[in-house]
Amino acid sequence: MAIASLRDIVVTAGTFPLLAGVNLELEGATSYVVTGPNGVGKTSLLRLLAGLEAPTRGSGHVLNFDLATTQRRQVRRNVGWLGHEGSFYDDLSATDNLLFAARALRLDVALVAPALERVGLGGRLRTPVKLLSAGQRRRLGLAWLLVRRPQLWLLDEPYASLDDAGRDLMSDLINHATASGATVVLSSHDPVRRDVVASHIEMRGGRIERVG
Amino acid sequence: MAIASLRDIVVTAGTFPLLAGVNLELEGATSYVVTGPNGVGKTSLLRLLAGLEAPTRGSGHVLNFDLATTQRRQVRRNVGWLGHEGSFYDDLSATDNLLFAARALRLDVALVAPALERVGLGGRLRTPVKLLSAGQRRRLGLAWLLVRRPQLWLLDEPYASLDDAGRDLMSDLINHATASGATVVLSSHDPVRRDVVASHIEMRGGRIERVG
Amino acid sequence: MKKLTALILGPVALVTTLITLWMGYFVTPADKVQGELARLVYIHPAQAWVALYLSFGTATLASALYLWPRTRSVTADRIAAAAVEVSTVFIALTLITGSIWGRPTWGVWWVWDARLTSTAVLGVLMLGYLALRRANDDPLLRARRSAVFAILTAINVPIVHFSVVWWKTLHQGATVFTDNRHLKIHGSMAWTLLLSFIALSLDFAWLVRARYRVGSVSAANESADLEAALEARRTEAGA
Amino acid sequence: MMRTAYLVALKDLRIELRSRVLLWQVLPFGLMALVLCGLAVGPDARQQSRIAPGLFYLVVTLVALLVINRSSQIESPRGTRTSLLTLGLDAGGVFLGKAAAMLVQLFATATALLFGTTVLLHVPVHAALVTLPIVLLATATLSAAGVLYGLVASSSSSSATLLPVLALPAFAPILIAGERSFSSLISAGSLSRWVLLLIFSLVAYGSIGVLLYGALEES
Amino acid sequence: MMRTAYLVALKDLRIELRSRVLLWQVLPFGLMALVLCGLAVGPDARQQSRIAPGLFYLVVTLVALLVINRSSQIESPRGTRTSLLTLGLDAGGVFLGKAAAMLVQLFATATALLFGTTVLLHVPVHAALVTLPIVLLATATLSAAGVLYGLVASSSSSSATLLPVLALPAFAPILIAGERSFSSLISAGSLSRWVLLLIFSLVAYGSIGVLLYGALEES
Ligand code: HEM
Ligand SMILES: Nc1ncnc2c1ncn2[C@@H]1O[C@H](COP(=O)(O)OP(=O)(O)OP(=O)(O)O)[C@@H](O)[C@H]1O
Ligand SMILES: Nc1ncnc2c1ncn2[C@@H]1O[C@H](COP(=O)(O)OP(=O)(O)OP(=O)(O)O)[C@@H](O)[C@H]1O
Ligand SMILES: [Mg+2]
Ligand SMILES: [Mg+2]
């Protein structure tokens, strides 16, 4: 069964169409790379899939939840999101942030410490998130995905601002996720790394031009 | 003459040393790439060179202005800075932002429109900056450098979130800048592109390990 | 039927308003105590009724309909917005006519009477609603937020009302104008008063309808624009 | 729902403990505002004692605005409200949790301010002590309403200025009720109806919050 | 310097025009605060007329806090204060420009509020008219001081709560001077010394701002 399917979806911001009619089917246990020039709508597509934007027109399902209704909240709950800005509390430390989120979603709290260690934040456990460097913040997002183990991963330019070790880690995680049955959608400007096998979703002018 | 020279500079945030004793000489008309793992202090080094951080210890000059004194303000005025977040007014459009900045620094206002056209923002002249996509915001920063024509360019991960055309444009601009006598310092995690000739500055633990 | 209503609503509202004004000015007598100023009775109470009950009730109802998933529609949102806008105008008019009326008796433009104060507070709530609408440009978000705010305001109305009434009655013995408010109403005056309520209610309906029409026309324009915008977006090279 | 509420409240209080905004910024502001109100009223002490309850609640209302602002800012790091959003937590629980955390902060500040009022504006100590439970009730109402208005106003780029417009009119009855009941302890007057009014408001805001917070968080 | 000031002021006013925060948010807030003060003081009208000047200036001070907050927020997109900083503009000019833009906004709001005060709190109209120039003076002082305190507060992540603590003590003398001079027009009292105090504060803040704004922007 398709893990997500979008039909003729238009998303507008004010009067401007961020997405201008998107059709898409995502299979389980696969990774997808969304590509396209700047401003084409990659971030908007990922936000739509995460249940963070409501469609103005068209219909769509993600993980069997209807995007057009209040089920969008359920989508958010079940999706792993890694964005540009990071969605953490600036004043709390990395550990506190993950502990709060894990407890709130009734996940295994014991996973937090190893996850932080794994992404290389072992030396910054008590530093408030606002003081972390760009790459460290991205790594914290990664750690959250490790704790979260979502069924659908949505990664907006995950490789940006990561160093080489971080990129390898990221690729590992993506491969691991698809191997264990999850679906990964990432946007990227870099040519996809050879170590990640993925279908391409090419966007142009707020629409999807080609999948394959 | 060296365009910048730092001697044993320490920069602290609270009690934490962002930079732990940096020595560096930058020549004119050259480009430098700062590399190193996440959290090593690349952004901090660029901020120091931009006059945005004050040294806690050590001494340094940038463009003949002393970093330890109030001349830091002069540094800021004469340096071109392209950061992660972009330093524009969110509520104003791209054009209004550049016009304001150009007028304030008595630059040629006629350069604004062509610069925006050149970086590919011709179709977003009236959109408030807060609505631009990540790459478009980066491109706006580029446009500002085109208007600004500074003597020292400081680019924090300039290739991140740019598409291929944008990267080519960026490389062009960097080469053009060094050719016309300016100095460019950029931080990057990507292996530096072949089309840009640059010396490497390798950082490790808040210090510079190797230049060359 | 709908068409007919649309056709005659404006003219009927206009004519009843004119008749009210004519009767208020020329047919009914001036008051012995208050003189010509008493004629405000044919406009002020009706304004207050429209502002506080009719339009606010409409806005609350429409907002509740919007929040209830089964009845959610753009129409409800638009009607709520139109009703609040019109209501703001009527509240302003109520305050103005009331002040003009009260000035000779009180010697000042404003007293901290319960009814006056609660009207003012409600007026600010309406302004808040409009400010909230302006501050969001995403239509869905705006509709949701302003509907919730309207509901919050609705539960506030009784709270504001009782608090202000009690606040007043505790400290103050004799109210200045309870006597003055007791106008002797008879004959033509009663009819004119009744007519004024009908006339202003019709005016309200007319204005809301007009505002609603403006809203839906600009929305229609927007969706026509959306087609054009979609086309433009699709052919964009990307930047 | 209760679990979510508990976790959210704990998290908000922990952030507060880390940043110490309450102790170093909100409380001094409250005291300053109290002094300023005293100055605005003029130096006649007898008059001051009479309007002390009003000034106290005026200042509590202003403090509440600050705390609300801060509490809703926490949820929007860098302008994008994605933290609790992306978790998709139980909305009623989030509402209760944030309100509880706000109540703790507001009540603590209000108690300190009440003490300040007795000293600065010559209120009898016993009146202040007796009114403390009502202060608790009033701050609870302010918190429940505050979380709602904070969310309604948030995410607009100018939420810091929008919030006061939306919230102040709604706070007016709470202010009156608090002031009247406090005054009734100093001079005379009926107390019970004001307490009832506060209880009614608290219940109204509380239930609306639990029901509608989710609808607000959407989109 | 003047050129920079002009450009900065124009930019700030343009941003204000785009967002219309003043008209839709600050002004209604001011009016509501005025009503709230009326409620807090109690229903006795005679008393109200006497403390009207104080309440007016209290509300103007609160409004000033909002406007200052907004004005310094503009300079820190996404939390990092780098916009005017990286331009390295003439600091004195930036200070004057921001203060001028703030003065325009504050004075416009204050005039509207003054009108509100005459109506709601029964101030004689002639007194209000005569006091208008002093209101101009007071708002100018508030603006000059406000830009400085806004900058000091903006470095902290919780600037919205820090600002009031820093600014209120400094605003107290301005509030007193305004209130006393306004009162002296209604009842009796000396006017000139308060005007002198205001002029002195304005000159002091103005020159400190022009001289030290740069030093403050550092760090
Ligand atoms: C700014 C001043 C005033 C305001 C805001 C105001 C507001 C209101 C409101 C809200 C109502 C409707 C109340 C209800 O139906 O429950 C009302 C009704 C009325 N007002 Fe006023 N009013 C003002 C001044 C006056 C004055 C000065 C007079 C007469 C001397 C007056 C006479 C009346 C009368 C006769 C009614 C209708 C009968 C009644 O319900 O008492 N009003 N006003
Ligand atoms: N109100 C508006 N008016 C005009 N254009 C708008 C408006 N709001 C958003 N946009 C445009 O919508 C697009 C948003 O695209 P999105 O952020 O999804 O791009 P992206 O593919 O992620 O780009 P990038 O590679 O730069 O991150 C941008 O082109 C932006 O300029
Ligand atoms: N108060 C603090 N306590 C502990 N560490 C701190 C504190 N403040 C800053 N840091 C650390 O200082 C470093 C800042 O580095 P900087 O932002 O310059 O890194 P960078 O080289 O640009 O990294 P990236 O490649 O991720 O952008 C980070 O490692 C951060 O964790
Ligand atoms: Mg993007
Ligand atoms: Mg960095």
mmCIF file with all atom_site columns, N, CA and C in Angstrom, chain A residues 70-113:
data_model
loop_
_atom_site.group_PDB
_atom_site.id
_atom_site.type_symbol
_atom_site.label_atom_id
_atom_site.label_alt_id
_atom_site.label_comp_id
_atom_site.label_asym_id
_atom_site.label_entity_id
_atom_site.label_seq_id
_atom_site.pdbx_PDB_ins_code
_atom_site.Cartn_x
_atom_site.Cartn_y
_atom_site.Cartn_z
_atom_site.occupancy
_atom_site.B_iso_or_equiv
_atom_site.pdbx_formal_charge
_atom_site.auth_seq_id
_atom_site.auth_comp_id
_atom_site.auth_asym_id
_atom_site.auth_atom_id
_atom_site.pdbx_PDB_model_num
ATOM 1   N N  . THR A 1 70  ? -8.999 17.356 10.230 1.00 0.00 ? 70  THR A N  1
ATOM 2   C CA . THR A 1 70  ? -8.212 17.543 11.447 1.00 0.00 ? 70  THR A CA 1
ATOM 3   C C  . THR A 1 70  ? -7.309 16.359 11.736 1.00 0.00 ? 70  THR A C  1
ATOM 4   N N  . GLN A 1 71  ? -7.382 15.324 10.905 1.00 0.00 ? 71  GLN A N  1
ATOM 5   C CA . GLN A 1 71  ? -6.448 14.216 11.063 1.00 0.00 ? 71  GLN A CA 1
ATOM 6   C C  . GLN A 1 71  ? -5.003 14.654 10.828 1.00 0.00 ? 71  GLN A C  1
ATOM 7   N N  . ARG A 1 72  ? -4.842 15.861 10.286 1.00 0.00 ? 72  ARG A N  1
ATOM 8   C CA . ARG A 1 72  ? -3.489 16.388 10.085 1.00 0.00 ? 72  ARG A CA 1
ATOM 9   C C  . ARG A 1 72  ? -2.669 16.325 11.367 1.00 0.00 ? 72  ARG A C  1
ATOM 10  N N  . ARG A 1 73  ? -3.359 16.537 12.499 1.00 0.00 ? 73  ARG A N  1
ATOM 11  C CA . ARG A 1 73  ? -2.673 16.451 13.783 1.00 0.00 ? 73  ARG A CA 1
ATOM 12  C C  . ARG A 1 73  ? -2.052 15.070 13.991 1.00 0.00 ? 73  ARG A C  1
ATOM 13  N N  . GLN A 1 74  ? -2.772 14.045 13.575 1.00 0.00 ? 74  GLN A N  1
ATOM 14  C CA . GLN A 1 74  ? -2.260 12.682 13.694 1.00 0.00 ? 74  GLN A CA 1
ATOM 15  C C  . GLN A 1 74  ? -1.032 12.498 12.820 1.00 0.00 ? 74  GLN A C  1
ATOM 16  N N  . VAL A 1 75  ? -1.069 13.116 11.631 1.00 0.00 ? 75  VAL A N  1
ATOM 17  C CA . VAL A 1 75  ? 0.078  13.016 10.740 1.00 0.00 ? 75  VAL A CA 1
ATOM 18  C C  . VAL A 1 75  ? 1.314  13.545 11.454 1.00 0.00 ? 75  VAL A C  1
ATOM 19  N N  . ARG A 1 76  ? 1.186  14.739 12.010 1.00 0.00 ? 76  ARG A N  1
ATOM 20  C CA . ARG A 1 76  ? 2.321  15.343 12.699 1.00 0.00 ? 76  ARG A CA 1
ATOM 21  C C  . ARG A 1 76  ? 2.890  14.441 13.767 1.00 0.00 ? 76  ARG A C  1
ATOM 22  N N  . ARG A 1 77  ? 1.970  13.787 14.456 1.00 0.00 ? 77  ARG A N  1
ATOM 23  C CA . ARG A 1 77  ? 2.376  12.960 15.566 1.00 0.00 ? 77  ARG A CA 1
ATOM 24  C C  . ARG A 1 77  ? 3.183  11.755 15.097 1.00 0.00 ? 77  ARG A C  1
ATOM 25  N N  . ASN A 1 78  ? 2.960  11.327 13.867 1.00 0.00 ? 78  ASN A N  1
ATOM 26  C CA . ASN A 1 78  ? 3.548  10.074 13.425 1.00 0.00 ? 78  ASN A CA 1
ATOM 27  C C  . ASN A 1 78  ? 4.696  10.220 12.437 1.00 0.00 ? 78  ASN A C  1
ATOM 28  N N  . VAL A 1 79  ? 5.086  11.446 12.200 1.00 0.00 ? 79  VAL A N  1
ATOM 29  C CA . VAL A 1 79  ? 6.070  11.705 11.172 1.00 0.00 ? 79  VAL A CA 1
ATOM 30  C C  . VAL A 1 79  ? 7.327  12.251 11.839 1.00 0.00 ? 79  VAL A C  1
ATOM 31  N N  . GLY A 1 80  ? 8.493  11.973 11.280 1.00 0.00 ? 80  GLY A N  1
ATOM 32  C CA . GLY A 1 80  ? 9.711  12.552 11.827 1.00 0.00 ? 80  GLY A CA 1
ATOM 33  C C  . GLY A 1 80  ? 10.166 13.704 10.949 1.00 0.00 ? 80  GLY A C  1
ATOM 34  N N  . TRP A 1 81  ? 10.322 14.872 11.560 1.00 0.00 ? 81  TRP A N  1
ATOM 35  C CA . TRP A 1 81  ? 10.591 16.068 10.760 1.00 0.00 ? 81  TRP A CA 1
ATOM 36  C C  . TRP A 1 81  ? 11.942 16.640 11.142 1.00 0.00 ? 81  TRP A C  1
ATOM 37  N N  . LEU A 1 82  ? 12.772 16.923 10.138 1.00 0.00 ? 82  LEU A N  1
ATOM 38  C CA . LEU A 1 82  ? 14.062 17.561 10.409 1.00 0.00 ? 82  LEU A CA 1
ATOM 39  C C  . LEU A 1 82  ? 14.144 18.785 9.504  1.00 0.00 ? 82  LEU A C  1
ATOM 40  N N  . GLY A 1 83  ? 13.973 19.960 10.088 1.00 0.00 ? 83  GLY A N  1
ATOM 41  C CA . GLY A 1 83  ? 13.899 21.173 9.263  1.00 0.00 ? 83  GLY A CA 1
ATOM 42  C C  . GLY A 1 83  ? 15.139 22.023 9.379  1.00 0.00 ? 83  GLY A C  1
ATOM 43  N N  . HIS A 1 84  ? 15.093 23.146 8.658  1.00 0.00 ? 84  HIS A N  1
ATOM 44  C CA . HIS A 1 84  ? 16.205 24.084 8.714  1.00 0.00 ? 84  HIS A CA 1
ATOM 45  C C  . HIS A 1 84  ? 16.451 24.561 10.120 1.00 0.00 ? 84  HIS A C  1
ATOM 46  N N  . GLU A 1 85  ? 15.322 24.950 10.774 1.00 0.00 ? 85  GLU A N  1
ATOM 47  C CA . GLU A 1 85  ? 15.517 25.732 11.992 1.00 0.00 ? 85  GLU A CA 1
ATOM 48  C C  . GLU A 1 85  ? 15.562 24.869 13.243 1.00 0.00 ? 85  GLU A C  1
ATOM 49  N N  . GLY A 1 86  ? 15.124 23.616 13.124 1.00 0.00 ? 86  GLY A N  1
ATOM 50  C CA . GLY A 1 86  ? 15.125 22.777 14.318 1.00 0.00 ? 86  GLY A CA 1
ATOM 51  C C  . GLY A 1 86  ? 13.987 23.178 15.219 1.00 0.00 ? 86  GLY A C  1
ATOM 52  N N  . SER A 1 87  ? 13.295 22.176 15.738 1.00 0.00 ? 87  SER A N  1
ATOM 53  C CA . SER A 1 87  ? 12.126 22.530 16.531 1.00 0.00 ? 87  SER A CA 1
ATOM 54  C C  . SER A 1 87  ? 12.356 22.183 17.980 1.00 0.00 ? 87  SER A C  1
ATOM 55  N N  . PHE A 1 88  ? 13.340 22.825 18.569 1.00 0.00 ? 88  PHE A N  1
ATOM 56  C CA . PHE A 1 88  ? 13.646 22.535 19.958 1.00 0.00 ? 88  PHE A CA 1
ATOM 57  C C  . PHE A 1 88  ? 13.519 23.789 20.810 1.00 0.00 ? 88  PHE A C  1
ATOM 58  N N  . TYR A 1 89  ? 13.409 23.573 22.115 1.00 0.00 ? 89  TYR A N  1
ATOM 59  C CA . TYR A 1 89  ? 13.326 24.712 23.024 1.00 0.00 ? 89  TYR A CA 1
ATOM 60  C C  . TYR A 1 89  ? 14.711 25.266 23.264 1.00 0.00 ? 89  TYR A C  1
ATOM 61  N N  . ASP A 1 90  ? 14.903 26.497 22.857 1.00 0.00 ? 90  ASP A N  1
ATOM 62  C CA . ASP A 1 90  ? 16.205 27.145 22.891 1.00 0.00 ? 90  ASP A CA 1
ATOM 63  C C  . ASP A 1 90  ? 16.872 27.158 24.256 1.00 0.00 ? 90  ASP A C  1
ATOM 64  N N  . ASP A 1 91  ? 16.055 27.275 25.304 1.00 0.00 ? 91  ASP A N  1
ATOM 65  C CA . ASP A 1 91  ? 16.638 27.447 26.630 1.00 0.00 ? 91  ASP A CA 1
ATOM 66  C C  . ASP A 1 91  ? 16.950 26.136 27.322 1.00 0.00 ? 91  ASP A C  1
ATOM 67  N N  . LEU A 1 92  ? 16.429 25.037 26.777 1.00 0.00 ? 92  LEU A N  1
ATOM 68  C CA . LEU A 1 92  ? 16.693 23.739 27.392 1.00 0.00 ? 92  LEU A CA 1
ATOM 69  C C  . LEU A 1 92  ? 17.909 23.094 26.744 1.00 0.00 ? 92  LEU A C  1
ATOM 70  N N  . SER A 1 93  ? 18.528 22.181 27.472 1.00 0.00 ? 93  SER A N  1
ATOM 71  C CA . SER A 1 93  ? 19.684 21.477 26.930 1.00 0.00 ? 93  SER A CA 1
ATOM 72  C C  . SER A 1 93  ? 19.214 20.395 25.955 1.00 0.00 ? 93  SER A C  1
ATOM 73  N N  . ALA A 1 94  ? 20.170 19.834 25.230 1.00 0.00 ? 94  ALA A N  1
ATOM 74  C CA . ALA A 1 94  ? 19.856 18.765 24.283 1.00 0.00 ? 94  ALA A CA 1
ATOM 75  C C  . ALA A 1 94  ? 19.141 17.623 24.993 1.00 0.00 ? 94  ALA A C  1
ATOM 76  N N  . THR A 1 95  ? 19.684 17.209 26.110 1.00 0.00 ? 95  THR A N  1
ATOM 77  C CA . THR A 1 95  ? 19.091 16.084 26.847 1.00 0.00 ? 95  THR A CA 1
ATOM 78  C C  . THR A 1 95  ? 17.663 16.413 27.284 1.00 0.00 ? 95  THR A C  1
ATOM 79  N N  . ASP A 1 96  ? 17.487 17.567 27.896 1.00 0.00 ? 96  ASP A N  1
ATOM 80  C CA . ASP A 1 96  ? 16.155 17.924 28.387 1.00 0.00 ? 96  ASP A CA 1
ATOM 81  C C  . ASP A 1 96  ? 15.143 17.966 27.261 1.00 0.00 ? 96  ASP A C  1
ATOM 82  N N  . ASN A 1 97  ? 15.561 18.493 26.123 1.00 0.00 ? 97  ASN A N  1
ATOM 83  C CA . ASN A 1 97  ? 14.649 18.552 24.998 1.00 0.00 ? 97  ASN A CA 1
ATOM 84  C C  . ASN A 1 97  ? 14.189 17.163 24.584 1.00 0.00 ? 97  ASN A C  1
ATOM 85  N N  . LEU A 1 98  ? 15.145 16.263 24.422 1.00 0.00 ? 98  LEU A N  1
ATOM 86  C CA . LEU A 1 98  ? 14.773 14.923 23.972 1.00 0.00 ? 98  LEU A CA 1
ATOM 87  C C  . LEU A 1 98  ? 13.973 14.188 25.032 1.00 0.00 ? 98  LEU A C  1
ATOM 88  N N  . LEU A 1 99  ? 14.333 14.373 26.297 1.00 0.00 ? 99  LEU A N  1
ATOM 89  C CA . LEU A 1 99  ? 13.589 13.685 27.351 1.00 0.00 ? 99  LEU A CA 1
ATOM 90  C C  . LEU A 1 99  ? 12.135 14.141 27.354 1.00 0.00 ? 99  LEU A C  1
ATOM 91  N N  . PHE A 1 100 ? 11.942 15.446 27.249 1.00 0.00 ? 100 PHE A N  1
ATOM 92  C CA . PHE A 1 100 ? 10.561 15.949 27.226 1.00 0.00 ? 100 PHE A CA 1
ATOM 93  C C  . PHE A 1 100 ? 9.780  15.338 26.077 1.00 0.00 ? 100 PHE A C  1
ATOM 94  N N  . ALA A 1 101 ? 10.354 15.415 24.881 1.00 0.00 ? 101 ALA A N  1
ATOM 95  C CA . ALA A 1 101 ? 9.630  14.926 23.713 1.00 0.00 ? 101 ALA A CA 1
ATOM 96  C C  . ALA A 1 101 ? 9.367  13.426 23.810 1.00 0.00 ? 101 ALA A C  1
ATOM 97  N N  . ALA A 1 102 ? 10.369 12.677 24.282 1.00 0.00 ? 102 ALA A N  1
ATOM 98  C CA . ALA A 1 102 ? 10.205 11.230 24.380 1.00 0.00 ? 102 ALA A CA 1
ATOM 99  C C  . ALA A 1 102 ? 9.114  10.881 25.384 1.00 0.00 ? 102 ALA A C  1
ATOM 100 N N  . ARG A 1 103 ? 9.142  11.550 26.535 1.00 0.00 ? 103 ARG A N  1
ATOM 101 C CA . ARG A 1 103 ? 8.108  11.272 27.531 1.00 0.00 ? 103 ARG A CA 1
ATOM 102 C C  . ARG A 1 103 ? 6.733  11.626 26.988 1.00 0.00 ? 103 ARG A C  1
ATOM 103 N N  . ALA A 1 104 ? 6.652  12.758 26.327 1.00 0.00 ? 104 ALA A N  1
ATOM 104 C CA . ALA A 1 104 ? 5.343  13.212 25.860 1.00 0.00 ? 104 ALA A CA 1
ATOM 105 C C  . ALA A 1 104 ? 4.751  12.230 24.856 1.00 0.00 ? 104 ALA A C  1
ATOM 106 N N  . LEU A 1 105 ? 5.607  11.601 24.052 1.00 0.00 ? 105 LEU A N  1
ATOM 107 C CA . LEU A 1 105 ? 5.098  10.639 23.081 1.00 0.00 ? 105 LEU A CA 1
ATOM 108 C C  . LEU A 1 105 ? 5.212  9.204  23.591 1.00 0.00 ? 105 LEU A C  1
ATOM 109 N N  . ARG A 1 106 ? 5.520  9.038  24.878 1.00 0.00 ? 106 ARG A N  1
ATOM 110 C CA . ARG A 1 106 ? 5.618  7.701  25.489 1.00 0.00 ? 106 ARG A CA 1
ATOM 111 C C  . ARG A 1 106 ? 6.614  6.814  24.761 1.00 0.00 ? 106 ARG A C  1
ATOM 112 N N  . LEU A 1 107 ? 7.741  7.402  24.399 1.00 0.00 ? 107 LEU A N  1
ATOM 113 C CA . LEU A 1 107 ? 8.786  6.589  23.776 1.00 0.00 ? 107 LEU A CA 1
ATOM 114 C C  . LEU A 1 107 ? 9.744  6.120  24.862 1.00 0.00 ? 107 LEU A C  1
ATOM 115 N N  . ASP A 1 108 ? 10.650 5.271  24.461 1.00 0.00 ? 108 ASP A N  1
ATOM 116 C CA . ASP A 1 108 ? 11.587 4.721  25.430 1.00 0.00 ? 108 ASP A CA 1
ATOM 117 C C  . ASP A 1 108 ? 12.629 5.767  25.817 1.00 0.00 ? 108 ASP A C  1
ATOM 118 N N  . VAL A 1 109 ? 12.589 6.193  27.080 1.00 0.00 ? 109 VAL A N  1
ATOM 119 C CA . VAL A 1 109 ? 13.488 7.245  27.548 1.00 0.00 ? 109 VAL A CA 1
ATOM 120 C C  . VAL A 1 109 ? 14.940 6.779  27.552 1.00 0.00 ? 109 VAL A C  1
ATOM 121 N N  . ALA A 1 110 ? 15.139 5.487  27.667 1.00 0.00 ? 110 ALA A N  1
ATOM 122 C CA . ALA A 1 110 ? 16.503 4.968  27.727 1.00 0.00 ? 110 ALA A CA 1
ATOM 123 C C  . ALA A 1 110 ? 17.241 5.150  26.411 1.00 0.00 ? 110 ALA A C  1
ATOM 124 N N  . LEU A 1 111 ? 16.498 5.458  25.349 1.00 0.00 ? 111 LEU A N  1
ATOM 125 C CA . LEU A 1 111 ? 17.162 5.632  24.048 1.00 0.00 ? 111 LEU A CA 1
ATOM 126 C C  . LEU A 1 111 ? 17.857 6.978  23.924 1.00 0.00 ? 111 LEU A C  1
ATOM 127 N N  . VAL A 1 112 ? 17.496 7.922  24.783 1.00 0.00 ? 112 VAL A N  1
ATOM 128 C CA . VAL A 1 112 ? 17.957 9.300  24.596 1.00 0.00 ? 112 VAL A CA 1
ATOM 129 C C  . VAL A 1 112 ? 19.477 9.427  24.688 1.00 0.00 ? 112 VAL A C  1
ATOM 130 N N  . ALA A 1 113 ? 20.026 8.949  25.795 1.00 0.00 ? 113 ALA A N  1
ATOM 131 C CA . ALA A 1 113 ? 21.470 9.120  25.993 1.00 0.00 ? 113 ALA A CA 1
ATOM 132 C C  . ALA A 1 113 ? 22.296 8.480  24.880 1.00 0.00 ? 113 ALA A C  1
#
